[in-house]
mmCIF file of C-alpha atoms in Angstrom:
data_model
loop_
_atom_site.group_PDB
_atom_site.id
_atom_site.type_symbol
_atom_site.label_atom_id
_atom_site.label_comp_id
_atom_site.label_asym_id
_atom_site.label_seq_id
_atom_site.Cartn_x
_atom_site.Cartn_y
_atom_site.Cartn_z
ATOM 1 C CA MET A 1 -16.097 -11.517 0.865
ATOM 2 C CA HIS A 2 -15.210 -10.181 4.417
ATOM 3 C CA ALA A 3 -12.291 -11.374 6.527
ATOM 4 C CA SER A 4 -11.172 -10.475 9.831
ATOM 5 C CA TYR A 5 -10.010 -7.024 10.002
ATOM 6 C CA GLU A 6 -8.750 -7.687 13.773
ATOM 7 C CA GLU A 7 -5.139 -7.602 14.337
ATOM 8 C CA SER A 8 -3.094 -10.672 13.773
ATOM 9 C CA ALA A 9 -0.815 -11.995 16.583
ATOM 10 C CA ALA A 10 1.858 -10.065 14.960
ATOM 11 C CA THR A 11 5.076 -8.975 16.920
ATOM 12 C CA GLU A 12 4.907 -5.128 17.332
ATOM 13 C CA LEU A 13 8.155 -3.052 17.178
ATOM 14 C CA THR A 14 8.421 0.765 17.454
ATOM 15 C CA LEU A 15 11.495 1.828 15.199
ATOM 16 C CA ARG A 16 13.101 5.176 16.161
ATOM 17 C CA LEU A 17 13.926 6.895 12.685
ATOM 18 C CA ALA A 18 15.784 10.244 12.372
ATOM 19 C CA ASP A 19 12.516 12.238 11.949
ATOM 20 C CA GLY A 20 9.983 10.240 14.211
ATOM 21 C CA GLU A 21 9.063 6.947 15.203
ATOM 22 C CA ILE A 22 7.404 4.381 13.249
ATOM 23 C CA GLN A 23 5.070 1.183 14.242
ATOM 24 C CA VAL A 24 6.175 -2.085 12.529
ATOM 25 C CA TYR A 25 4.375 -5.376 12.595
ATOM 26 C CA LEU A 26 6.076 -8.536 11.933
ATOM 27 C CA ASP A 27 4.582 -12.201 11.104
ATOM 28 C CA GLY A 28 5.687 -15.640 9.700
ATOM 29 C CA PRO A 29 9.111 -17.178 10.162
ATOM 30 C CA ARG A 30 11.980 -14.871 10.775
ATOM 31 C CA TYR A 31 14.500 -16.287 8.226
ATOM 32 C CA ALA A 32 11.723 -16.653 5.579
ATOM 33 C CA PRO A 33 11.655 -14.661 2.350
ATOM 34 C CA ALA A 34 10.611 -11.010 3.209
ATOM 35 C CA LEU A 35 7.466 -9.231 2.171
ATOM 36 C CA LEU A 36 7.136 -5.508 2.999
ATOM 37 C CA LEU A 37 3.497 -4.286 3.044
ATOM 38 C CA ILE A 38 2.873 -0.510 2.401
ATOM 39 C CA HIS A 39 -0.414 0.926 3.026
ATOM 40 C CA GLY A 40 -2.352 3.551 1.097
ATOM 41 C CA THR A 41 -3.442 7.022 2.033
ATOM 42 C CA ALA A 42 -5.956 7.433 5.045
ATOM 43 C CA ALA A 43 -5.156 4.004 6.129
ATOM 44 C CA SER A 44 -2.721 1.902 8.244
ATOM 45 C CA ALA A 45 -0.913 -1.536 8.389
ATOM 46 C CA ARG A 46 -4.290 -2.969 9.603
ATOM 47 C CA THR A 47 -5.455 -2.810 5.744
ATOM 48 C CA TRP A 48 -3.206 -5.776 5.307
ATOM 49 C CA THR A 49 -4.474 -7.645 8.199
ATOM 50 C CA PRO A 50 -6.862 -10.274 6.576
ATOM 51 C CA MET A 51 -4.192 -11.349 4.130
ATOM 52 C CA VAL A 52 -1.472 -11.741 6.778
ATOM 53 C CA PRO A 53 -2.261 -15.257 7.706
ATOM 54 C CA LEU A 54 -2.151 -16.374 4.038
ATOM 55 C CA LEU A 55 1.144 -14.755 3.321
ATOM 56 C CA ALA A 56 2.815 -15.771 6.735
ATOM 57 C CA GLU A 57 2.963 -19.295 5.897
ATOM 58 C CA SER A 58 5.592 -18.915 3.500
ATOM 59 C CA HIS A 59 7.114 -15.404 4.245
ATOM 60 C CA ARG A 60 8.261 -12.808 6.891
ATOM 61 C CA VAL A 61 5.636 -10.487 6.714
ATOM 62 C CA ILE A 62 6.487 -6.924 7.499
ATOM 63 C CA ARG A 63 4.050 -4.049 7.694
ATOM 64 C CA ILE A 64 4.660 -0.680 8.437
ATOM 65 C CA ASP A 65 2.597 2.328 9.679
ATOM 66 C CA LEU A 66 4.080 5.142 7.526
ATOM 67 C CA LEU A 67 4.907 8.403 9.674
ATOM 68 C CA GLY A 68 1.882 10.253 10.469
ATOM 69 C CA CYS A 69 -0.537 7.047 9.917
ATOM 70 C CA GLY A 70 -1.781 4.347 12.167
ATOM 71 C CA ARG A 71 0.355 4.213 15.351
ATOM 72 C CA SER A 72 3.440 5.979 14.123
ATOM 73 C CA ALA A 73 4.175 9.365 15.141
ATOM 74 C CA GLU A 74 2.712 12.610 13.470
ATOM 75 C CA PRO A 75 5.406 15.103 14.033
ATOM 76 C CA ALA A 76 4.314 18.435 12.932
ATOM 77 C CA ASP A 77 7.442 19.382 11.212
ATOM 78 C CA ALA A 78 7.948 16.218 9.268
ATOM 79 C CA SER A 79 7.940 16.103 5.470
ATOM 80 C CA TYR A 80 5.114 13.506 3.744
ATOM 81 C CA THR A 81 7.035 13.663 0.522
ATOM 82 C CA VAL A 82 6.939 10.247 -1.441
ATOM 83 C CA PRO A 83 10.970 9.840 -1.460
ATOM 84 C CA ASP A 84 10.956 10.679 2.529
ATOM 85 C CA GLN A 85 8.242 8.197 3.102
ATOM 86 C CA ALA A 86 10.185 5.683 0.942
ATOM 87 C CA ASN A 87 13.254 6.523 2.669
ATOM 88 C CA ARG A 88 11.605 5.743 6.089
ATOM 89 C CA ALA A 89 10.327 2.275 4.686
ATOM 90 C CA SER A 90 13.931 1.460 3.541
ATOM 91 C CA ALA A 91 15.217 2.700 6.811
ATOM 92 C CA ALA A 92 12.973 0.277 8.605
ATOM 93 C CA LEU A 93 14.109 -2.825 6.586
ATOM 94 C CA SER A 94 17.792 -1.831 7.387
ATOM 95 C CA GLN A 95 16.926 -1.549 11.002
ATOM 96 C CA LEU A 96 15.379 -5.122 10.913
ATOM 97 C CA GLY A 97 18.288 -6.598 9.123
ATOM 98 C CA VAL A 98 16.408 -7.375 5.960
ATOM 99 C CA GLU A 99 18.763 -7.287 2.892
ATOM 100 C CA ARG A 100 16.072 -7.918 0.192
ATOM 101 C CA ALA A 101 12.546 -7.846 0.065
ATOM 102 C CA VAL A 102 9.553 -8.080 -2.154
ATOM 103 C CA VAL A 103 7.856 -4.854 -1.797
ATOM 104 C CA VAL A 104 4.191 -4.483 -2.074
ATOM 105 C CA GLY A 105 2.069 -1.208 -1.964
ATOM 106 C CA HIS A 106 -1.637 -0.644 -2.010
ATOM 107 C CA SER A 107 -3.037 2.320 -3.663
ATOM 108 C CA SER A 108 -0.708 5.434 -3.085
ATOM 109 C CA GLY A 109 1.393 2.806 -0.917
ATOM 110 C CA GLY A 110 2.125 1.494 -4.252
ATOM 111 C CA VAL A 111 3.982 4.906 -5.069
ATOM 112 C CA VAL A 112 5.944 4.466 -1.878
ATOM 113 C CA ALA A 113 6.928 1.085 -2.683
ATOM 114 C CA ALA A 114 7.959 2.453 -6.426
ATOM 115 C CA ALA A 115 9.910 4.906 -4.850
ATOM 116 C CA VAL A 116 11.743 2.258 -2.599
ATOM 117 C CA ALA A 117 12.668 0.510 -5.806
ATOM 118 C CA GLU A 118 13.766 3.489 -7.523
ATOM 119 C CA HIS A 119 16.044 4.971 -4.784
ATOM 120 C CA ARG A 120 16.984 1.739 -2.964
ATOM 121 C CA PRO A 121 16.963 -1.078 -5.817
ATOM 122 C CA ASP A 122 19.592 -3.109 -3.742
ATOM 123 C CA LEU A 123 17.000 -3.614 -1.175
ATOM 124 C CA VAL A 124 14.083 -4.783 -3.796
ATOM 125 C CA SER A 125 13.922 -8.222 -5.382
ATOM 126 C CA ALA A 126 10.675 -7.646 -6.788
ATOM 127 C CA LEU A 127 7.721 -5.103 -6.762
ATOM 128 C CA ALA A 128 3.760 -5.535 -6.440
ATOM 129 C CA LEU A 129 1.579 -2.748 -6.784
ATOM 130 C CA VAL A 130 -2.131 -3.189 -5.904
ATOM 131 C CA ASN A 131 -4.547 -1.163 -7.659
ATOM 132 C CA THR A 132 -1.766 1.939 -7.817
ATOM 133 C CA GLY A 133 -2.436 4.198 -10.842
ATOM 134 C CA PRO A 134 0.493 4.772 -13.206
ATOM 135 C CA ARG A 135 -0.020 8.600 -13.580
ATOM 136 C CA MET A 136 -2.537 11.241 -12.411
ATOM 137 C CA ALA A 137 -4.347 11.553 -15.624
ATOM 138 C CA ALA A 138 -5.680 8.043 -14.797
ATOM 139 C CA TYR A 139 -7.298 9.139 -11.657
ATOM 140 C CA LEU A 140 -11.074 9.189 -11.546
ATOM 141 C CA GLY A 141 -11.602 10.073 -7.909
ATOM 142 C CA GLU A 142 -12.899 13.530 -6.633
ATOM 143 C CA ASN A 143 -10.778 15.688 -4.595
ATOM 144 C CA ALA A 144 -13.472 16.990 -2.233
ATOM 145 C CA ALA A 145 -12.665 19.545 0.446
ATOM 146 C CA ILE A 146 -12.894 18.208 3.912
ATOM 147 C CA ASP A 147 -13.873 20.509 6.773
ATOM 148 C CA PRO A 148 -11.408 19.633 9.836
ATOM 149 C CA ALA A 149 -14.088 21.172 11.845
ATOM 150 C CA GLN A 150 -16.969 18.917 10.703
ATOM 151 C CA TRP A 151 -14.805 15.705 10.376
ATOM 152 C CA PRO A 152 -15.170 14.320 13.887
ATOM 153 C CA ASN A 153 -19.027 14.528 13.842
ATOM 154 C CA LEU A 154 -19.661 12.761 10.526
ATOM 155 C CA SER A 155 -21.866 9.751 11.134
ATOM 156 C CA ASP A 156 -20.968 6.281 10.009
ATOM 157 C CA GLU A 157 -23.079 6.450 6.996
ATOM 158 C CA GLN A 158 -21.669 9.643 5.846
ATOM 159 C CA LEU A 159 -18.123 8.199 6.155
ATOM 160 C CA ARG A 160 -19.374 5.217 4.093
ATOM 161 C CA HIS A 161 -20.055 7.504 1.348
ATOM 162 C CA ILE A 162 -16.939 9.355 1.466
ATOM 163 C CA ALA A 163 -15.085 5.876 1.353
ATOM 164 C CA SER A 164 -17.505 4.124 -0.892
ATOM 165 C CA SER A 165 -15.413 4.765 -4.140
ATOM 166 C CA ALA A 166 -12.402 2.633 -2.570
ATOM 167 C CA PHE A 167 -14.492 -0.529 -2.838
ATOM 168 C CA ALA A 168 -16.476 -2.193 -5.421
ATOM 169 C CA PRO A 169 -20.334 -1.298 -5.634
ATOM 170 C CA GLY A 170 -22.276 -3.269 -3.024
ATOM 171 C CA TYR A 171 -19.448 -3.911 -0.681
ATOM 172 C CA ARG A 172 -20.203 -3.344 2.990
ATOM 173 C CA ILE A 173 -17.111 -1.409 4.479
ATOM 174 C CA PRO A 174 -16.154 -2.991 7.731
ATOM 175 C CA GLN A 175 -16.767 -0.879 10.870
ATOM 176 C CA PRO A 176 -12.949 -1.002 11.919
ATOM 177 C CA PHE A 177 -12.090 0.616 8.609
ATOM 178 C CA LEU A 178 -14.415 3.318 9.156
ATOM 179 C CA ASP A 179 -13.163 3.737 12.661
ATOM 180 C CA GLN A 180 -9.583 4.042 10.994
ATOM 181 C CA VAL A 181 -10.704 6.561 8.344
ATOM 182 C CA ARG A 182 -12.403 8.724 11.212
ATOM 183 C CA ALA A 183 -9.146 8.767 13.181
ATOM 184 C CA MET A 184 -6.918 10.001 10.491
ATOM 185 C CA ASN A 185 -4.793 12.980 10.758
ATOM 186 C CA LEU A 186 -6.442 15.450 8.359
ATOM 187 C CA ARG A 187 -3.072 17.568 8.064
ATOM 188 C CA VAL A 188 -1.123 14.422 7.335
ATOM 189 C CA PHE A 189 -3.915 13.276 4.662
ATOM 190 C CA ALA A 190 -3.719 16.591 2.736
ATOM 191 C CA ALA A 191 0.155 16.646 2.794
ATOM 192 C CA THR A 192 0.488 12.846 1.573
ATOM 193 C CA SER A 193 -2.351 13.315 -1.103
ATOM 194 C CA GLN A 194 -0.516 16.341 -2.591
ATOM 195 C CA ALA A 195 2.936 14.781 -2.289
ATOM 196 C CA VAL A 196 1.541 11.468 -4.330
ATOM 197 C CA ARG A 197 0.108 13.897 -6.844
ATOM 198 C CA ASP A 198 3.464 15.734 -7.350
ATOM 199 C CA TYR A 199 5.224 12.761 -7.527
ATOM 200 C CA LEU A 200 3.153 11.213 -10.328
ATOM 201 C CA ASP A 201 3.140 14.604 -12.287
ATOM 202 C CA GLU A 202 6.824 14.775 -11.959
ATOM 203 C CA GLN A 203 7.168 11.053 -13.880
ATOM 204 C CA ALA A 204 4.871 8.310 -14.408
ATOM 205 C CA LEU A 205 5.473 5.023 -12.405
ATOM 206 C CA PRO A 206 6.040 3.076 -15.672
ATOM 207 C CA GLU A 207 8.960 5.502 -16.782
ATOM 208 C CA ARG A 208 10.364 5.644 -13.309
ATOM 209 C CA LEU A 209 10.445 1.710 -13.232
ATOM 210 C CA ARG A 210 11.245 1.107 -16.814
ATOM 211 C CA ASN A 211 14.840 0.509 -16.562
ATOM 212 C CA LEU A 212 15.365 -0.742 -13.072
ATOM 213 C CA GLY A 213 14.967 -4.240 -13.996
ATOM 214 C CA LYS A 214 12.763 -5.220 -11.230
ATOM 215 C CA PRO A 215 9.981 -8.051 -11.721
ATOM 216 C CA LEU A 216 6.639 -6.149 -11.434
ATOM 217 C CA LEU A 217 3.192 -7.272 -10.757
ATOM 218 C CA ALA A 218 0.454 -5.039 -10.844
ATOM 219 C CA ILE A 219 -2.813 -6.283 -9.244
ATOM 220 C CA PHE A 220 -5.924 -4.201 -10.121
ATOM 221 C CA GLY A 221 -9.524 -4.784 -9.126
ATOM 222 C CA ALA A 222 -11.436 -4.482 -12.374
ATOM 223 C CA GLU A 223 -14.051 -2.776 -10.489
ATOM 224 C CA ASP A 224 -11.946 0.133 -9.353
ATOM 225 C CA ARG A 225 -13.703 3.577 -9.245
ATOM 226 C CA ARG A 226 -10.550 5.657 -8.334
ATOM 227 C CA TRP A 227 -8.492 4.765 -11.110
ATOM 228 C CA ASN A 228 -9.066 3.939 -14.694
ATOM 229 C CA VAL A 229 -8.621 0.416 -14.932
ATOM 230 C CA ALA A 230 -7.189 0.520 -18.602
ATOM 231 C CA SER A 231 -4.436 2.248 -17.345
ATOM 232 C CA ALA A 232 -2.959 -0.828 -15.614
ATOM 233 C CA ALA A 233 -1.896 -1.986 -19.240
ATOM 234 C CA GLU A 234 0.686 0.825 -19.025
ATOM 235 C CA TYR A 235 2.751 -1.313 -16.643
ATOM 236 C CA ARG A 236 3.420 -3.991 -19.321
ATOM 237 C CA GLU A 237 5.820 -1.346 -20.792
ATOM 238 C CA VAL A 238 8.129 -2.307 -17.964
ATOM 239 C CA ALA A 239 10.543 -4.984 -18.390
ATOM 240 C CA GLY A 240 9.409 -7.922 -16.357
ATOM 241 C CA GLY A 241 5.906 -6.154 -15.731
ATOM 242 C CA THR A 242 2.711 -8.219 -15.696
ATOM 243 C CA VAL A 243 -0.808 -7.174 -15.018
ATOM 244 C CA GLU A 244 -3.534 -9.120 -13.205
ATOM 245 C CA LEU A 245 -7.031 -7.977 -13.254
ATOM 246 C CA LEU A 246 -9.275 -9.359 -10.447
ATOM 247 C CA PRO A 247 -13.210 -9.381 -11.622
ATOM 248 C CA ASP A 248 -15.706 -7.943 -9.495
ATOM 249 C CA LEU A 249 -13.331 -6.222 -7.069
ATOM 250 C CA GLY A 250 -12.742 -2.628 -6.856
ATOM 251 C CA HIS A 251 -9.974 -0.384 -5.520
ATOM 252 C CA SER A 252 -9.244 -2.469 -2.425
ATOM 253 C CA PRO A 253 -8.989 -6.309 -3.119
ATOM 254 C CA ASN A 254 -6.852 -6.524 -0.143
ATOM 255 C CA LEU A 255 -9.717 -6.245 1.912
ATOM 256 C CA GLU A 256 -12.768 -7.020 -0.473
ATOM 257 C CA ASP A 257 -11.211 -10.702 -1.267
ATOM 258 C CA PRO A 258 -7.927 -11.179 0.767
ATOM 259 C CA ALA A 259 -7.671 -14.866 -0.298
ATOM 260 C CA ARG A 260 -7.890 -14.109 -4.177
ATOM 261 C CA THR A 261 -5.456 -11.316 -3.698
ATOM 262 C CA ALA A 262 -2.959 -13.403 -1.914
ATOM 263 C CA GLN A 263 -3.019 -16.150 -4.334
ATOM 264 C CA VAL A 264 -1.984 -13.878 -6.910
ATOM 265 C CA LEU A 265 0.805 -12.230 -4.989
ATOM 266 C CA LEU A 266 2.060 -15.701 -3.816
ATOM 267 C CA GLU A 267 2.124 -17.090 -7.178
ATOM 268 C CA PHE A 268 4.229 -13.982 -8.321
ATOM 269 C CA THR A 269 6.668 -14.531 -5.352
ATOM 270 C CA ARG A 270 6.891 -18.379 -6.117
ATOM 271 C CA ASN A 271 7.914 -17.346 -9.716
ATOM 272 C CA GLN A 272 10.209 -14.795 -8.507
ATOM 273 C CA ALA A 273 11.971 -17.487 -6.342
ATOM 274 C CA THR A 274 12.006 -20.154 -8.776
ATOM 275 C CA THR A 275 13.508 -17.707 -11.465
ATOM 276 C CA ARG A 276 16.554 -16.745 -8.983
ATOM 277 C CA ARG A 277 17.517 -20.395 -8.599
#
């Protein structure tokens, strides 16, 4: 299923943080429950765009371009460690006056989301991870070297081949996604990829989250070709953790079937709202 990848009629803000400016996109009623959406590596807030109209009916949807990505700044001397990216996401919520949010992350963005919950549990009411591997041992992808000099000259079909493992077999990757991949900063990509590996090698996510007491939803496309899908079961070790497998979808269900992915996420947020009453 293809949904529109074009930007929604979001309110866009540029937030000044201590080490650079980040771009923020706001949709939905201002005083509705907050959803913070964090994108993965080699991506931007646009990877959530197809889901936004569905989520914004009942939530204040907050998307950010992590530092070094999308339309945010790319300072040469910035740190791209997971805790530093999580601190920036937390600072964005604070600047926006958001006291509590359901924090959602896709792929490596889920690692950043988990770090927000770990380091600023006061900001996080619940956590949802979309195709986020629990530990590096579950990673199936290849770490192919990319020649920066050749990158701008790659054809669309070459980029499709490189990005194909991010989707279920047979999925036709949208052109705007390819444009986004082509535009990525390779230095930031390398630093971010290494930072995620270091964070997961230091301690697996289920172990980090086990004692936080935060409701947890792990959504996994059952045809993921980057992470061992069976490893998603590890999230059930977390108190309050549930796992939802989506048949026929790959590593990016937020793009492959935004309606189905949004339905699962909204059911989770409704359950949390009911539980808190």
